[in-house]
Tab-separated table of C-alpha atoms in Angstrom:
chain	number	residue	atom	x	y	z
A	1	MET	CA	50.683	-3.659	-4.001
A	2	LYS	CA	50.627	-0.814	-6.312
A	3	HIS	CA	47.373	1.046	-6.160
A	4	ILE	CA	45.469	4.897	-5.977
A	5	TYR	CA	43.697	5.565	-2.361
A	6	GLU	CA	40.793	8.306	-3.222
A	7	LYS	CA	38.613	10.125	-0.011
A	8	GLY	CA	35.426	9.838	-0.266
A	9	THR	CA	33.511	13.112	0.369
A	10	ASP	CA	31.115	12.183	2.053
A	11	PRO	CA	32.213	9.083	5.085
A	12	GLN	CA	28.672	7.095	5.039
A	13	LYS	CA	29.586	6.349	1.821
A	14	PRO	CA	31.113	2.568	1.001
A	15	THR	CA	34.530	2.532	-0.691
A	16	LEU	CA	35.332	1.273	-4.360
A	17	LEU	CA	37.443	-1.694	-4.667
A	18	LEU	CA	39.051	-1.146	-8.050
A	19	LEU	CA	40.205	-3.827	-9.725
A	20	HIS	CA	41.133	-4.457	-13.612
A	21	GLY	CA	40.845	-7.016	-16.321
A	22	THR	CA	44.026	-8.127	-18.123
A	23	GLY	CA	46.703	-5.776	-19.044
A	24	GLY	CA	44.638	-3.003	-17.177
A	25	ASN	CA	46.309	-0.727	-14.388
A	26	GLU	CA	44.913	1.219	-11.356
A	27	LEU	CA	43.461	3.599	-14.061
A	28	ASP	CA	41.648	2.202	-15.637
A	29	LEU	CA	38.295	2.011	-13.719
A	30	LEU	CA	38.490	5.679	-11.643
A	31	PRO	CA	36.050	6.960	-14.362
A	32	LEU	CA	33.609	3.953	-13.519
A	33	ALA	CA	33.582	4.075	-10.330
A	34	ARG	CA	32.794	7.983	-10.588
A	35	ARG	CA	29.529	6.808	-13.165
A	36	ILE	CA	29.285	4.609	-10.127
A	37	ASP	CA	29.250	6.763	-7.075
A	38	ASP	CA	31.342	9.931	-6.892
A	39	SER	CA	30.848	10.661	-3.241
A	40	ALA	CA	32.122	7.283	-2.424
A	41	GLY	CA	35.894	6.258	-1.344
A	42	VAL	CA	38.104	4.931	-4.182
A	43	LEU	CA	41.034	2.072	-3.381
A	44	SER	CA	41.888	1.120	-6.928
A	45	VAL	CA	44.537	-1.968	-7.241
A	46	ARG	CA	46.747	-3.092	-9.579
A	47	GLY	CA	47.961	-6.740	-10.223
A	48	ASN	CA	51.134	-7.765	-8.613
A	49	VAL	CA	51.105	-11.111	-11.778
A	50	LEU	CA	53.033	-9.806	-15.522
A	51	GLU	CA	51.595	-12.140	-18.112
A	52	ASN	CA	53.364	-11.273	-21.811
A	53	GLY	CA	54.237	-7.467	-19.609
A	54	MET	CA	51.215	-7.237	-19.084
A	55	PRO	CA	49.183	-6.791	-14.991
A	56	ARG	CA	46.935	-9.382	-13.819
A	57	PHE	CA	45.910	-10.129	-10.937
A	58	PHE	CA	47.212	-14.046	-10.479
A	59	ARG	CA	48.850	-16.432	-12.995
A	60	ARG	CA	46.315	-18.939	-15.448
A	61	LEU	CA	48.609	-21.523	-17.330
A	62	ALA	CA	45.941	-21.009	-21.023
A	63	GLU	CA	43.677	-19.106	-21.963
A	64	GLY	CA	40.773	-19.406	-19.221
A	65	VAL	CA	43.030	-22.202	-17.602
A	66	PHE	CA	43.761	-21.206	-14.224
A	67	ASP	CA	46.895	-21.642	-12.366
A	68	ILE	CA	45.197	-22.340	-8.596
A	69	GLU	CA	47.539	-22.640	-6.733
A	70	ASP	CA	48.789	-18.834	-6.809
A	71	LEU	CA	45.031	-17.889	-7.291
A	72	ILE	CA	44.383	-18.860	-3.471
A	73	PHE	CA	48.208	-16.998	-2.480
A	74	ARG	CA	46.830	-14.158	-4.756
A	75	THR	CA	44.012	-13.709	-3.207
A	76	LYS	CA	45.325	-14.575	0.532
A	77	GLU	CA	47.657	-11.504	-0.638
A	78	LEU	CA	44.313	-9.530	-1.485
A	79	TYR	CA	43.032	-9.628	0.989
A	80	GLU	CA	45.534	-9.392	3.597
A	81	PHE	CA	46.254	-5.680	1.334
A	82	LEU	CA	42.863	-4.521	1.682
A	83	ASP	CA	43.057	-4.685	5.777
A	84	GLU	CA	45.976	-3.156	5.191
A	85	ALA	CA	45.163	-0.311	3.072
A	86	ALA	CA	41.628	0.032	6.075
A	87	GLU	CA	43.857	0.894	8.451
A	88	ARG	CA	46.398	3.022	6.331
A	89	TYR	CA	43.402	4.995	5.045
A	90	GLU	CA	41.482	5.338	7.949
A	91	PHE	CA	38.304	3.339	5.393
A	92	ALA	CA	36.036	0.500	7.485
A	93	ARG	CA	36.943	-2.428	5.598
A	94	SER	CA	32.662	-3.652	6.542
A	95	ASN	CA	31.734	-0.924	4.214
A	96	MET	CA	34.304	-2.304	1.305
A	97	ILE	CA	32.533	-2.805	-2.089
A	98	ALA	CA	34.590	-4.422	-5.580
A	99	VAL	CA	34.296	-3.315	-8.508
A	100	GLY	CA	35.667	-6.284	-10.681
A	101	TYR	CA	36.218	-6.525	-15.072
A	102	SER	CA	37.739	-9.966	-16.375
A	103	ASN	CA	40.601	-11.350	-14.394
A	104	GLY	CA	40.090	-8.342	-11.785
A	105	ALA	CA	36.195	-9.783	-11.365
A	106	ASN	CA	37.525	-13.306	-11.339
A	107	ILE	CA	40.080	-12.219	-8.130
A	108	ALA	CA	36.548	-11.006	-6.372
A	109	ALA	CA	35.162	-13.905	-6.975
A	110	SER	CA	37.959	-15.607	-5.869
A	111	LEU	CA	37.645	-13.594	-2.101
A	112	LEU	CA	33.913	-14.083	-1.834
A	113	PHE	CA	35.129	-17.749	-2.570
A	114	HIS	CA	37.444	-18.373	0.301
A	115	TYR	CA	36.423	-14.864	3.056
A	116	GLU	CA	33.185	-14.867	4.688
A	117	ASN	CA	32.738	-10.751	5.209
A	118	ALA	CA	35.481	-9.791	2.568
A	119	LEU	CA	33.517	-7.693	0.890
A	120	LYS	CA	29.866	-5.385	1.647
A	121	ALA	CA	28.526	-6.519	-2.665
A	122	ALA	CA	30.628	-6.403	-5.879
A	123	ILE	CA	30.521	-6.040	-9.220
A	124	LEU	CA	31.578	-8.611	-11.431
A	125	HIS	CA	31.774	-7.387	-14.740
A	126	HIS	CA	32.712	-10.307	-16.753
A	127	PRO	CA	33.478	-12.922	-14.232
A	128	MET	CA	34.567	-16.914	-13.850
A	129	VAL	CA	33.841	-19.202	-11.880
A	130	PRO	CA	37.431	-19.092	-10.069
A	131	LEU	CA	37.695	-22.511	-8.903
A	132	ARG	CA	35.408	-25.365	-8.576
A	133	GLY	CA	35.454	-28.021	-5.538
A	134	ILE	CA	34.808	-25.773	-2.775
A	135	GLU	CA	32.757	-24.665	0.245
A	136	LEU	CA	31.929	-21.274	-0.010
A	137	PRO	CA	31.949	-19.403	3.257
A	138	ASN	CA	27.950	-18.060	4.867
A	139	LEU	CA	27.634	-14.309	2.045
A	140	LYS	CA	24.075	-13.993	3.559
A	141	GLY	CA	23.587	-9.877	3.032
A	142	THR	CA	26.337	-9.694	0.175
A	143	SER	CA	25.026	-7.736	-2.893
A	144	ILE	CA	26.658	-9.365	-5.741
A	145	PHE	CA	25.865	-8.178	-9.160
A	146	ILE	CA	26.852	-10.298	-12.048
A	147	GLY	CA	27.316	-8.463	-15.810
A	148	ALA	CA	27.485	-11.116	-18.469
A	149	GLY	CA	27.446	-11.237	-22.250
A	150	THR	CA	24.918	-13.409	-24.090
A	151	ASN	CA	27.475	-14.043	-26.816
A	152	ASP	CA	31.557	-13.556	-24.514
A	153	PRO	CA	33.991	-16.658	-26.037
A	154	ILE	CA	36.182	-16.377	-22.691
A	155	CYS	CA	33.184	-16.551	-20.282
A	156	SER	CA	30.368	-18.310	-21.512
A	157	SER	CA	26.539	-18.306	-20.209
A	158	GLU	CA	26.616	-21.290	-18.098
A	159	GLU	CA	29.759	-20.242	-16.559
A	160	SER	CA	27.440	-16.869	-15.277
A	161	LYS	CA	24.862	-18.879	-14.779
A	162	GLU	CA	26.729	-21.436	-13.029
A	163	LEU	CA	28.424	-18.632	-11.202
A	164	GLN	CA	25.609	-17.243	-10.034
A	165	LEU	CA	24.013	-20.807	-8.485
A	166	LEU	CA	27.060	-20.514	-6.608
A	167	LEU	CA	26.840	-17.785	-5.012
A	168	GLU	CA	23.069	-18.090	-4.081
A	169	LYS	CA	24.043	-21.995	-2.536
A	170	ALA	CA	26.244	-19.526	-0.780
A	171	ASN	CA	22.947	-17.253	0.681
A	172	ALA	CA	23.942	-14.581	-1.535
A	173	ASN	CA	21.566	-12.463	-3.215
A	174	VAL	CA	22.933	-12.164	-6.616
A	175	SER	CA	21.586	-10.656	-9.825
A	176	LEU	CA	22.870	-11.513	-13.042
A	177	HIS	CA	22.759	-9.322	-16.061
A	178	TRP	CA	22.848	-10.018	-20.055
A	179	GLU	CA	24.000	-7.719	-22.438
A	180	ASN	CA	23.802	-8.411	-26.573
A	181	ARG	CA	27.743	-8.598	-26.678
A	182	GLY	CA	30.684	-9.963	-26.191
A	183	HIS	CA	33.590	-9.583	-23.383
A	184	GLN	CA	33.462	-5.668	-23.476
A	185	LEU	CA	32.335	-3.874	-20.442
A	186	THR	CA	29.440	-1.417	-22.387
A	187	ALA	CA	28.354	2.114	-21.562
A	188	ASP	CA	25.014	0.392	-20.854
A	189	GLU	CA	26.547	-2.443	-19.093
A	190	VAL	CA	27.826	0.269	-16.959
A	191	GLU	CA	24.549	1.416	-15.663
A	192	ALA	CA	22.702	-1.159	-14.923
A	193	ALA	CA	25.470	-1.476	-12.299
A	194	ALA	CA	24.950	2.059	-11.365
A	195	GLN	CA	21.119	1.576	-11.180
A	196	TRP	CA	22.206	-1.213	-8.673
A	197	TYR	CA	24.438	-0.124	-6.834
A	198	ARG	CA	21.459	2.727	-5.696
A	199	LYS	CA	19.420	0.290	-4.855
A	200	LEU	CA	21.971	-1.621	-1.655
C-alpha cells in the first residue's frame, strides 16, 4: 500500500496510523498527527480503491452504502500491511493508534470490528458503523475517541451513538465528542482528540 513512514523521536511513544477521507491521500493528516503528538512515529497510508479518481479504503455502492465484501477484503489487506510495516520499520505493532477521518475512520472501525489487538487505541473522526450483525472481538483495554457532528448529513447522530454502543458492548472504553457542525473536521475537534490522547 502506498504510504509514508516517519520514525518518532521518542521510541516509547506509539506509532500513529493515519487514514484519510475520500479523495484524500497520505499527506492529508500529517499536520493532524503533529498536533496530537509530534514525537510519535507516523505511518500514513493511502487507500487502494479509486472512486471516480478519488482514493478510498474500500468500495461503496452509494453514499452511506458500503460494499461489505470489499470492506472485509480491504480490512484484511490493511491489517496484513500493518504487520508487514511494523516488521519493516521496526516499530512495536502492539503500540499503534489509528487516526482516521470519514472513510479512513470507517476502515479503522472495521479493523476494531474484525481483529482483536488490531489497534491499541483509535481516534475516529466522523465514522459510521462499518457493518452490522457480527460479533466483535473483545476490545478490553482499547480506548476509542469518536468525533461527531450534531448536523452531520453523512453520519447521523444516531449512527454515532450506535457505534459507541457496539464498541462499549465489546468492552472498549469509548469517548464520544460532539461538535455542533456537519461532516467537516474542525480545529476544536482536533484539539479535543489531542487532549483525549494526552490522558491515555
